[in-house]
Short mmCIF file of C-alpha atoms in Angstrom, two decimals:
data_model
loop_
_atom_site.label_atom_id
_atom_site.label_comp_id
_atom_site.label_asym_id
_atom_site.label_seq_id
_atom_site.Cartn_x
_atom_site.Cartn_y
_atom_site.Cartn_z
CA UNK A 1 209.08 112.29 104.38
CA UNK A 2 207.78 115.29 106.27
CA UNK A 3 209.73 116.94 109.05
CA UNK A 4 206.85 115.67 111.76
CA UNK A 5 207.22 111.85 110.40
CA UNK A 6 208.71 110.05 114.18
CA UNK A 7 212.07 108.70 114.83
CA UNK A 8 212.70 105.33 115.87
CA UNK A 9 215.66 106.21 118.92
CA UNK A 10 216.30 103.80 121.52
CA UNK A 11 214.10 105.66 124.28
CA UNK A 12 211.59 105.81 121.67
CA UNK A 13 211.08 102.30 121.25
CA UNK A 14 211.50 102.02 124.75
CA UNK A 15 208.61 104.53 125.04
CA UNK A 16 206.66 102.28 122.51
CA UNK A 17 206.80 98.77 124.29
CA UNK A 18 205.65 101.00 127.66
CA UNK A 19 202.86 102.56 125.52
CA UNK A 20 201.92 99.01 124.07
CA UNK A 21 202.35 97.38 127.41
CA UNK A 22 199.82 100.33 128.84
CA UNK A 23 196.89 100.15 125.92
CA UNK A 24 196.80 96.40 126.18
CA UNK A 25 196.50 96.54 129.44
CA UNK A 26 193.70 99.07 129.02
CA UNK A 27 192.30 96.41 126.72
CA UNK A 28 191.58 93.80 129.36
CA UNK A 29 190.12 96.14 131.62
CA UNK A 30 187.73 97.25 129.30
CA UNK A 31 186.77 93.62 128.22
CA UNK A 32 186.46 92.90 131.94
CA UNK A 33 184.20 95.86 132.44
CA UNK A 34 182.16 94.94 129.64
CA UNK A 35 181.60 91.20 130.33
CA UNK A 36 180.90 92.08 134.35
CA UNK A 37 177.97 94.16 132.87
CA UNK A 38 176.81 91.63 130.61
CA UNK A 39 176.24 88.62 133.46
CA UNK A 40 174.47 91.77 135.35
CA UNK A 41 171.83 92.58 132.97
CA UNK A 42 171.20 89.72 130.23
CA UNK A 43 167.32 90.60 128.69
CA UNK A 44 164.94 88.77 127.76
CA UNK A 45 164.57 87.99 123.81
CA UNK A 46 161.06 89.33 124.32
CA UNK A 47 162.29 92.80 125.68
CA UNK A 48 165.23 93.16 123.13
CA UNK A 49 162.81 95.26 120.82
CA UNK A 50 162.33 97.33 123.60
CA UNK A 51 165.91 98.25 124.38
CA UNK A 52 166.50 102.06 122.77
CA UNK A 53 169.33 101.36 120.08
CA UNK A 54 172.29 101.76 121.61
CA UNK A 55 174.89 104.56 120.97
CA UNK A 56 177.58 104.44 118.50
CA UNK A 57 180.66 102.51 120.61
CA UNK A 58 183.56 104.98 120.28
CA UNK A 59 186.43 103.09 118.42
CA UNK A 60 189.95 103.92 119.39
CA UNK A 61 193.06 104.23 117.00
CA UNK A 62 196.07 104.05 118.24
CA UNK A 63 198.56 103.33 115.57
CA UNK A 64 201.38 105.68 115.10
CA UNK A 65 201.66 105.16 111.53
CA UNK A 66 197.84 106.43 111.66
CA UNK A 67 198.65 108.97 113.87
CA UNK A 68 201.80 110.27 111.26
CA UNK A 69 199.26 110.14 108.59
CA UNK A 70 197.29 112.69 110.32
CA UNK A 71 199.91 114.78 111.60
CA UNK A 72 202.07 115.24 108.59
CA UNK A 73 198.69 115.71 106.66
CA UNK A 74 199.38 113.17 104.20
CA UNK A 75 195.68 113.17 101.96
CA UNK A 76 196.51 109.95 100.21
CA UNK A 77 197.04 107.60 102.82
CA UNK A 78 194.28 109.89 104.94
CA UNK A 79 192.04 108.92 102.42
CA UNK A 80 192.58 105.27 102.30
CA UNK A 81 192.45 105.28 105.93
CA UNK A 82 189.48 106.75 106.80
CA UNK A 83 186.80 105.41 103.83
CA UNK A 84 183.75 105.61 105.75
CA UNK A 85 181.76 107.74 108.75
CA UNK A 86 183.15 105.10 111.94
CA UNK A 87 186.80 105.83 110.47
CA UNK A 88 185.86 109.75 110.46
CA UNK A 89 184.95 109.62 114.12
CA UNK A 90 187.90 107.59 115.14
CA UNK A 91 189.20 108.99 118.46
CA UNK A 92 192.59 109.03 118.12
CA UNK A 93 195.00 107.53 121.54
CA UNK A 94 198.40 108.72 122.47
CA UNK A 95 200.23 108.05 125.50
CA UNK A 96 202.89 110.59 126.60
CA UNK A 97 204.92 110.31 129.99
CA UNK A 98 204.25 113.64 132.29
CA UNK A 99 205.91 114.99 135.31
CA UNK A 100 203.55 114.42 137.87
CA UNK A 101 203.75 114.97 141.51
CA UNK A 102 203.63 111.98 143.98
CA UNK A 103 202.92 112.91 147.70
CA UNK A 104 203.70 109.10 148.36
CA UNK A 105 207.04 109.48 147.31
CA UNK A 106 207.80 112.84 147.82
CA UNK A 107 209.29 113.66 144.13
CA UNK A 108 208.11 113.93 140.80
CA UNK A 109 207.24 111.17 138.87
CA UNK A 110 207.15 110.24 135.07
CA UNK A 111 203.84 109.32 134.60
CA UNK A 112 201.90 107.76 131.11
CA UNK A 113 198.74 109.97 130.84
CA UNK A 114 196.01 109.28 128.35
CA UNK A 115 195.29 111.81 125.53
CA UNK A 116 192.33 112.20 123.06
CA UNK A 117 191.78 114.03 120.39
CA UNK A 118 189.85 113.36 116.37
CA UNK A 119 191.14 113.30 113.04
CA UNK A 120 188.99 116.36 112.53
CA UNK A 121 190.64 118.28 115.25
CA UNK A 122 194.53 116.92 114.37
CA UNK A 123 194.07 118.42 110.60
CA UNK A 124 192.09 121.69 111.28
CA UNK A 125 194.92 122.96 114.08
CA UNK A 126 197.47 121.73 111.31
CA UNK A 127 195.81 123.45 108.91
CA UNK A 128 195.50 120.39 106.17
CA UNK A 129 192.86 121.65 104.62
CA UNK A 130 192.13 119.41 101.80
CA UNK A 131 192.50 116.68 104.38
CA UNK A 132 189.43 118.44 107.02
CA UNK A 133 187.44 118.45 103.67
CA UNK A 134 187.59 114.43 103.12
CA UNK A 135 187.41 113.61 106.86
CA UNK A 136 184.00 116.27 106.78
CA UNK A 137 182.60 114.13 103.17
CA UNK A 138 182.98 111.12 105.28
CA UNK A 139 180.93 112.06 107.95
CA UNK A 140 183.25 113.40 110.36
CA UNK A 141 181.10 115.17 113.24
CA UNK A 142 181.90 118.64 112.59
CA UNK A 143 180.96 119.70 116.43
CA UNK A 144 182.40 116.98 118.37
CA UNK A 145 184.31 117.61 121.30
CA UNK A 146 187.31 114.95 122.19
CA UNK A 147 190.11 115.68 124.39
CA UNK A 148 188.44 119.04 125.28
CA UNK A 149 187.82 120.58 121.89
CA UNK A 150 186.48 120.54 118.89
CA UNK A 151 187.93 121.26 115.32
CA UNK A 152 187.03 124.53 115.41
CA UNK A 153 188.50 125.47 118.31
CA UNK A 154 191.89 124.15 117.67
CA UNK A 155 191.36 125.82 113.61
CA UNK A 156 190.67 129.13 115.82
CA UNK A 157 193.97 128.76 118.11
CA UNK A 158 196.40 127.99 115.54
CA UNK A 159 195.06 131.17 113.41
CA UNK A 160 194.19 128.42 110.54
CA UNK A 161 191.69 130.64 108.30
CA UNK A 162 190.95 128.24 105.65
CA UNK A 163 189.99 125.66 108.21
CA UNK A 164 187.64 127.59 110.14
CA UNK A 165 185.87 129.13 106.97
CA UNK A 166 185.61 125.26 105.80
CA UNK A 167 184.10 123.97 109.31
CA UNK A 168 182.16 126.58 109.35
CA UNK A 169 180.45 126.27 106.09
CA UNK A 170 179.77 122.35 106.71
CA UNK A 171 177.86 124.10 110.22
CA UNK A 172 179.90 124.58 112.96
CA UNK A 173 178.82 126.02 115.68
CA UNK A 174 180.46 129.66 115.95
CA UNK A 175 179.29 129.41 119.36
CA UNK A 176 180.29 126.31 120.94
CA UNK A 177 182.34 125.66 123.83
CA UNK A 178 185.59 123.39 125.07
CA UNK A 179 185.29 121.65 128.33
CA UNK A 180 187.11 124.17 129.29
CA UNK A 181 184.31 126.72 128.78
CA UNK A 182 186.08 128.54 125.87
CA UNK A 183 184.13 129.85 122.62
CA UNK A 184 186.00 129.90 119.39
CA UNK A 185 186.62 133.63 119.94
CA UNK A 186 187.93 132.92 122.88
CA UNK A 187 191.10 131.27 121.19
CA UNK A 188 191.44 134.26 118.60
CA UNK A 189 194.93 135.61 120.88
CA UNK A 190 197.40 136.74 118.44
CA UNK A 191 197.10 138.89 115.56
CA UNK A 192 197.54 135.86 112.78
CA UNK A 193 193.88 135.14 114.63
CA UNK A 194 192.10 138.13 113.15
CA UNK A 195 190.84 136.44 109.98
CA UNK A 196 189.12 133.91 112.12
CA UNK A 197 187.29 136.22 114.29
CA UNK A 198 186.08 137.96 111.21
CA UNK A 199 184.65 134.43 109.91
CA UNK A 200 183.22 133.49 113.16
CA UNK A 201 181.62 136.96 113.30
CA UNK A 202 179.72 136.61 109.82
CA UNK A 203 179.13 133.17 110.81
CA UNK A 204 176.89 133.78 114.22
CA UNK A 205 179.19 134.23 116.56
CA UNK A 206 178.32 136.04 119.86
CA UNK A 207 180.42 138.93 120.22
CA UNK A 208 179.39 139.21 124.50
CA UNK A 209 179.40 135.61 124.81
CA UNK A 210 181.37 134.96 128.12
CA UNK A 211 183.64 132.16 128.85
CA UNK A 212 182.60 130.05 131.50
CA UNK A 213 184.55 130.29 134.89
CA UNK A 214 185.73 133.72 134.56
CA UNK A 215 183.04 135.33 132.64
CA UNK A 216 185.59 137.38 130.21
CA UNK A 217 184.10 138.59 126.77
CA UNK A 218 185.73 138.07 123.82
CA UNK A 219 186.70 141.74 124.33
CA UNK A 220 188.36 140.96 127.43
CA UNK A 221 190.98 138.48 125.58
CA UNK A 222 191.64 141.18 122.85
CA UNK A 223 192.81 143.11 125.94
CA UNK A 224 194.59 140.98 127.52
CA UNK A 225 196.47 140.12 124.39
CA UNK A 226 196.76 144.20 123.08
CA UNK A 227 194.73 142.87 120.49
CA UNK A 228 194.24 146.42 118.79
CA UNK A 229 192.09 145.16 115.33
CA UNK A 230 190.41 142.51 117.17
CA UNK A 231 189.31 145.02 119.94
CA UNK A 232 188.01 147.28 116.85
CA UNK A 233 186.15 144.23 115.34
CA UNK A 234 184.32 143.53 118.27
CA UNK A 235 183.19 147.05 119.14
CA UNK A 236 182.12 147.20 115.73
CA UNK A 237 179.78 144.44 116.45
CA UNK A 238 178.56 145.24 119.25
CA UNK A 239 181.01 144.23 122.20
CA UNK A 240 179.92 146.16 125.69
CA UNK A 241 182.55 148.04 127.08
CA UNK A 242 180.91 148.35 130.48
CA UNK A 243 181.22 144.50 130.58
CA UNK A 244 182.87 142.92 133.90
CA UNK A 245 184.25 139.61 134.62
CA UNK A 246 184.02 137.88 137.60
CA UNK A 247 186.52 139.56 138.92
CA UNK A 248 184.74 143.02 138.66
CA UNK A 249 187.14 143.81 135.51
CA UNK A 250 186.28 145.97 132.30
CA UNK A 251 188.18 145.33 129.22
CA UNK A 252 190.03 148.36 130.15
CA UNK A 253 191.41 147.36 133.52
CA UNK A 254 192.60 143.94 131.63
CA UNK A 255 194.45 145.88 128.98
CA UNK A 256 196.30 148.04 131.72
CA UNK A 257 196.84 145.69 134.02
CA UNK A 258 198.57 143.41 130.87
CA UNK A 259 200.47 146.37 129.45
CA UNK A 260 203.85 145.11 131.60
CA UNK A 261 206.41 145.05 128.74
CA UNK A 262 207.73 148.21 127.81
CA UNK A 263 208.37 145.98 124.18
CA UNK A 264 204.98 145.86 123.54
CA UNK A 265 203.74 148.86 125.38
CA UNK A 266 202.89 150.51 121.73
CA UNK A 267 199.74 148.07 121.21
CA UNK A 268 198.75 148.21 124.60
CA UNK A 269 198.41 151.93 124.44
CA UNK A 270 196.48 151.79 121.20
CA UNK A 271 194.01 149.12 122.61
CA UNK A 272 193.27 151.85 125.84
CA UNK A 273 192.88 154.70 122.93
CA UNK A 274 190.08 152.72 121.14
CA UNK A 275 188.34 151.06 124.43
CA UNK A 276 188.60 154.83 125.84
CA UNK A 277 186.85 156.25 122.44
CA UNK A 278 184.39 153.56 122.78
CA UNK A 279 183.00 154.91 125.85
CA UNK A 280 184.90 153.10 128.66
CA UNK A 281 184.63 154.41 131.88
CA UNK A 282 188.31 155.49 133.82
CA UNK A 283 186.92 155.17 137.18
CA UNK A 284 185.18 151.61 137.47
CA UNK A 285 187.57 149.56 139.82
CA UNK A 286 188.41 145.78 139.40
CA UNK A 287 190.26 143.23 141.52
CA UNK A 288 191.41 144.46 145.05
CA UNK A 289 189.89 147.74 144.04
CA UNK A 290 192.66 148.99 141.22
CA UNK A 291 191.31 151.48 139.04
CA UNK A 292 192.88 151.04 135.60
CA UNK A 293 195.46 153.87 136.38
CA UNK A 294 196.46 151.83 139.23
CA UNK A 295 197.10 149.29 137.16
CA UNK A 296 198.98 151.66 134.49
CA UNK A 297 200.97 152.81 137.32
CA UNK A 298 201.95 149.80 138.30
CA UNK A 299 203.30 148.57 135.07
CA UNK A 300 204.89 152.60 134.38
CA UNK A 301 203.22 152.88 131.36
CA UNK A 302 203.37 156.68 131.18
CA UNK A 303 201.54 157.02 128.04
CA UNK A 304 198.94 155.19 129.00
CA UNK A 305 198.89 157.07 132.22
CA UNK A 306 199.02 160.51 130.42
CA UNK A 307 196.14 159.24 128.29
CA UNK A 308 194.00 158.10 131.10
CA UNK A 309 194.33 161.45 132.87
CA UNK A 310 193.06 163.11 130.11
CA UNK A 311 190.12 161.49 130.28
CA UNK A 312 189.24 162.57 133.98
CA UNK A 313 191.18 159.29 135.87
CA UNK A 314 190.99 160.29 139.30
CA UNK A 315 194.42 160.59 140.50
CA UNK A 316 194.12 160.21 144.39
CA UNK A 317 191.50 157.31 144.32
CA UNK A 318 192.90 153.83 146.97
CA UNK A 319 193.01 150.66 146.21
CA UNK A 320 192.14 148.09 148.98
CA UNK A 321 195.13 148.06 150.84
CA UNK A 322 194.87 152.49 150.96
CA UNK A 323 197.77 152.93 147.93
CA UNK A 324 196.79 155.72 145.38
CA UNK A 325 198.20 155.70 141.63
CA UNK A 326 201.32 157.29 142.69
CA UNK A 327 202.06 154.79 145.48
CA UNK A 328 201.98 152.43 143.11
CA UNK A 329 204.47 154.27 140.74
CA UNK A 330 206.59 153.74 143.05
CA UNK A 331 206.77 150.41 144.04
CA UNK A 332 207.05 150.08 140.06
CA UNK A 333 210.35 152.24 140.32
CA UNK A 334 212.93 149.76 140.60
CA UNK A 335 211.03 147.13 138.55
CA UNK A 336 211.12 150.02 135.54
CA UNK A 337 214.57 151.46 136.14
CA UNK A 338 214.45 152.38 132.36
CA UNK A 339 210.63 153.70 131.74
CA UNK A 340 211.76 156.44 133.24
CA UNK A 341 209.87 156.39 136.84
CA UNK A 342 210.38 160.26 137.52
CA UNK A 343 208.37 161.60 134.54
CA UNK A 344 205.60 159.45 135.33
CA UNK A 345 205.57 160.40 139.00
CA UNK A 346 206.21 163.87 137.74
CA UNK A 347 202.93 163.76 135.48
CA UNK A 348 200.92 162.62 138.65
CA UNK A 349 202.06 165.34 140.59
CA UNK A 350 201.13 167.64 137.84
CA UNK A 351 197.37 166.29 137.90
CA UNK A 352 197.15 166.58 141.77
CA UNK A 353 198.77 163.98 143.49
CA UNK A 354 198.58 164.21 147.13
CA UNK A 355 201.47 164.91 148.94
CA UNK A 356 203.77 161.16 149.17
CA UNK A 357 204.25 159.76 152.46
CA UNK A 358 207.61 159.82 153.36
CA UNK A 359 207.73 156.41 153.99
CA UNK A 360 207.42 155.87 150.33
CA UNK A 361 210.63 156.78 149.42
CA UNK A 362 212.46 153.86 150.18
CA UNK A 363 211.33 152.61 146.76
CA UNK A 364 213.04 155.27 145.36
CA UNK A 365 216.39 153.67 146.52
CA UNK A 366 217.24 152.79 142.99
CA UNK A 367 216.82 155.57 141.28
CA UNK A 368 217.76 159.20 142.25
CA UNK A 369 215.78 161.16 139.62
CA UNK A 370 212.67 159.69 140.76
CA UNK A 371 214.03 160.38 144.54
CA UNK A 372 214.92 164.17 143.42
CA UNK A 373 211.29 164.31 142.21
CA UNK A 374 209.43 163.54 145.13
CA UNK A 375 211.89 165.20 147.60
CA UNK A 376 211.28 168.35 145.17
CA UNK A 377 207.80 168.17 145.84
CA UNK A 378 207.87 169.01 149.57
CA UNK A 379 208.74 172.21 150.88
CA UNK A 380 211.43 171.07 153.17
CA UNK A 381 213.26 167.87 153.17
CA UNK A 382 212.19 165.00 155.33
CA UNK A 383 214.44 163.10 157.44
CA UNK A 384 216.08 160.63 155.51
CA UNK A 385 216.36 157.52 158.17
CA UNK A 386 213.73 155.41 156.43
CA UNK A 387 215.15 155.40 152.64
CA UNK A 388 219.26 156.00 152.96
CA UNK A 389 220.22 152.63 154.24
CA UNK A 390 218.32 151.51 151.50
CA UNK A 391 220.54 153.16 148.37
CA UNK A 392 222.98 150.31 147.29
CA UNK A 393 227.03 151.69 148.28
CA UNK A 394 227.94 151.81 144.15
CA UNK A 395 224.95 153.72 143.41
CA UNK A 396 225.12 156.40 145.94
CA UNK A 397 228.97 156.80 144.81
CA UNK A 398 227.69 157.68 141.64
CA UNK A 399 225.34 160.16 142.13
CA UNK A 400 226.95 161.62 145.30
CA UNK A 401 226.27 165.47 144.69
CA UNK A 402 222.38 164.37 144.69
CA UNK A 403 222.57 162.00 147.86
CA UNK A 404 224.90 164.60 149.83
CA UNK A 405 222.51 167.58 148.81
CA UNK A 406 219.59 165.45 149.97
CA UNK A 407 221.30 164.84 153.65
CA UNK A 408 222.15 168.36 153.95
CA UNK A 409 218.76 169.59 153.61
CA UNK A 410 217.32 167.30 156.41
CA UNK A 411 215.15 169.55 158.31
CA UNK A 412 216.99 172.95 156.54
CA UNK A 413 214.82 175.96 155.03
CA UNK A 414 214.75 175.29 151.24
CA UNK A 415 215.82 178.59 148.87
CA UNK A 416 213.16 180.86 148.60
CA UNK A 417 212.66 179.81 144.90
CA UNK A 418 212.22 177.06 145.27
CA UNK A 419 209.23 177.79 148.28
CA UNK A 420 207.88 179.72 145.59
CA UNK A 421 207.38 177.05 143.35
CA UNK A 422 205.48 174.84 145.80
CA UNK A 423 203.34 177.65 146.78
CA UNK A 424 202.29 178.32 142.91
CA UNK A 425 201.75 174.16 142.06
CA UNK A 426 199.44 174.26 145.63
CA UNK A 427 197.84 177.03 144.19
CA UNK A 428 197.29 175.67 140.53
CA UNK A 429 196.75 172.21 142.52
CA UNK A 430 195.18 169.49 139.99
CA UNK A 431 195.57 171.80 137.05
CA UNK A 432 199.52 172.47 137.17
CA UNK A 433 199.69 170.57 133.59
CA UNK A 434 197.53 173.01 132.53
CA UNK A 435 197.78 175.92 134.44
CA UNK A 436 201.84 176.63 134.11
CA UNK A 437 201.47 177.32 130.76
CA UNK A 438 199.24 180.15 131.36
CA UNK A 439 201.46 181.90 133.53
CA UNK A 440 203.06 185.20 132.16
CA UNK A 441 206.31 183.87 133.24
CA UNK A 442 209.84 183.17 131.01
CA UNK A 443 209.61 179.88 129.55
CA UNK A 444 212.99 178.96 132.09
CA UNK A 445 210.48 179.91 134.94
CA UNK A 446 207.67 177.68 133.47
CA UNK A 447 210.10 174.74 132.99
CA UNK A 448 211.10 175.32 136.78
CA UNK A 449 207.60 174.55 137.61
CA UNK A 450 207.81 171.72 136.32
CA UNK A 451 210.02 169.96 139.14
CA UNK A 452 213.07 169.34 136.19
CA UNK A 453 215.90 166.80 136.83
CA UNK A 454 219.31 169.32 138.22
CA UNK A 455 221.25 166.01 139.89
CA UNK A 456 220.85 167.86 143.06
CA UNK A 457 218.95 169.38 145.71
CA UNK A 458 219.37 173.23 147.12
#
């Protein structure tokens, strides 16, 4: 038997009788309902010829050995189960016990709750091909949506190719959406998915079609997901860049704003690249007012950052609560201890960063390269009372040269040299990345410029 066929445990037949003891119940109900409506409204034989004919009563299965049939694709007994078009459209019952939250009792609760789903849909997100075919030559409604979706949404968000090509050549709508106001390229979220964007593409599909609550484009999920081909497939059809959600978003503000794993920050940078050549705009602000190098910022993506720069990001822009980019770099300091902080606070600073408040560099506690940075940015050294109590006992032990250089030079006259340097990068101002370079100086002079990590402060 197939690895999904069920096993009969002790809490699973307990499970069972519950289940059994639920449906039947559910039974009687239903006859009640129906026979209440009958003694309401009992026409005339003369009228009966009147009456529009009546829908198609939904029929519900809920036999597990059905069920594993479907499940574990298994085409022979599929096929001698469902023979005719009422099989086809059976809607298939389940009962599974949920935590659920009771405000009665104050705890939560194991609770039966009701699912539905079709045949259709059960084989397409399994990818049982052969078996979608014989439940389609039956008469199987190709667009119907039970339990929330239809076959070719759950073919879509399993990545099931075959399936979706299939549903779509027997005229499924490329278009259609889930109760949950999702199109079928709304599902396409992993790379495995790419095939069946390209299907639903040929097929009709609308590449700005918007989901329903949130408005996102199907551009917007590529983004969200670093979806780097799918993002190229829909900008070769068409997609808008310039396209914002509800939330005032571009596709370009999701992808930054989702670029928070250094693991994956490779896609996420190449998804920026080809929005950015596509003609997205660097400035347009989303939700609370976070340009998208806020947003890189904030996750210390530093190529992204660099990349963003590049393409005229303004650097000293505010959010809604008054942070710019670099405020935001460093609150992200001691969640990116290993993205190396400094050399992306280093890079703003080289495009023009306004001078950091002080108060600022208590996020610095953490780390004291991205502390030597800032403090290297300021002619003097500012008191020290709002960020020293905040530098944990082991970590000032280890880098006590820095720390003690740091407290010396409260309030002290820097070295000339080094009031030098901050009178060229205020001179050069927004175009020290560029500008240094230019300078007739020794390349050890240049470097200087640069605010490089020494370990301490003089």
């Amino acid at each position: 038997m197939s690895k999904e066929t069920f096993t009969f445990t002790s809490s699973t037949l307990r499970s069972l009788r519950l289940q059994q003891e639920m449906l039947e119940w559910e039974d009687r109900r239903r006859a009640a309902s129906r026979q209440s409506v009958s003694r309401r409204y009992q026409p005339s034989l003369g009228s009966l010829s009147a009456l529009p004919k009546p829908a198609r009563r939904p029929q519900y299965c809920r036999d597990p050995a059905v069920h594993n049939a479907l499940y574990t694709g298994d085409l022979p007994r599929v096929r001698s189960i469902f023979k005719d078009e009422s099989t086809a459209n059976l809607i298939v019952e389940t009962l599974s016990e949920e935590l659920v939250w009771s405000a009665e009792m104050g705890l939560w609760v194991l609770t039966p709750q009701k699912k539905h789903t079709s045949p259709l849909c059960i084989t397409a997100a399994r990818g049982y091909q052969d078996c979608v075919k014989h439940l389609l030559l039956q008469g199987a409604e190709v667009d119907a949506v039970v339990g929330g979706k239809a076959a070719i949404h759950e073919s879509c968000a399993n990545h099931r190719a075959e399936c979706t090509r299939l549903l779509l050549s027997y005229s499924a709508n490329p278009n259609l959406l889930s109760e949950d106001g999702l199109a079928p390229l709304h599902l396409c979220t992993t790379q495995e998915s790419l095939p069946c964007a390209q299907l639903l593409l040929e097929y009709g599909a609308l590449v700005n079609q918007n989901t329903r609550d949130h408005r996102a484009s199907p551009l917007h999920v590529a983004a969200k997901h670093g979806l780097d081909d799918h993002t190229k497939l829909y900008l070769c059809y068409g997609a808008k860049v310039a396209h914002r959600n509800r939330e005032g978003e571009t596709a370009l503000n999701t992808a930054c704003a989702n670029a928070d794993r250094p693991e994956e920050a490779g896609r996420y940078y190449r998804v920026v690249k080809r929005l950015l050549e596509g003609g997205a705009d660097v400035r347009i602000a989303g939700r609370k007012n976070h340009t998208p190098l806020h947003n890189a910022c904030s996750n210390c993506h530093i190529r992204i950052v660099e990349l963003l720069l590049q393409h005229g990001a303004q650097v000293n822009v505010r959010n809604c609560a008054g942070y710019t980019p670099v405020d935001c770099a460093l609150q992200a300091v001691e969640d990116y201890l290993e993205g190396q902080p400094e050399r992306l606070i280093a890079t703003l600073l080289d495009h023009g960063a306004a001078s950091i408040n002080p108060k600022m560099l208590k996020f610095c506690a953490l780390s004291p390269q991205a502390m030597e940075v800032v403090l290297n940015s300021y002619d003097r050294i500012p008191p020290c009372d709002s960020w020293v109590d905040s530098v944990p006992l082991e970590v000032w032990q280890e880098h006590q040269v820095f720390y003690d250089s740091a407290v010396y030079l409260v309030n002290q006259p820097r070295r000339l040299q080094h009031l030098a340097r901050c009178a060229v990068r205020k001179q050069l101002g927004p175009q020290c990345h560029q500008g240094i370079a230019q300078l007739k100086l020794p390349s050890s002079l240049q470097d200087y410029l640069h605010l490089p990590l020494e370990g301490y402060l003089q």
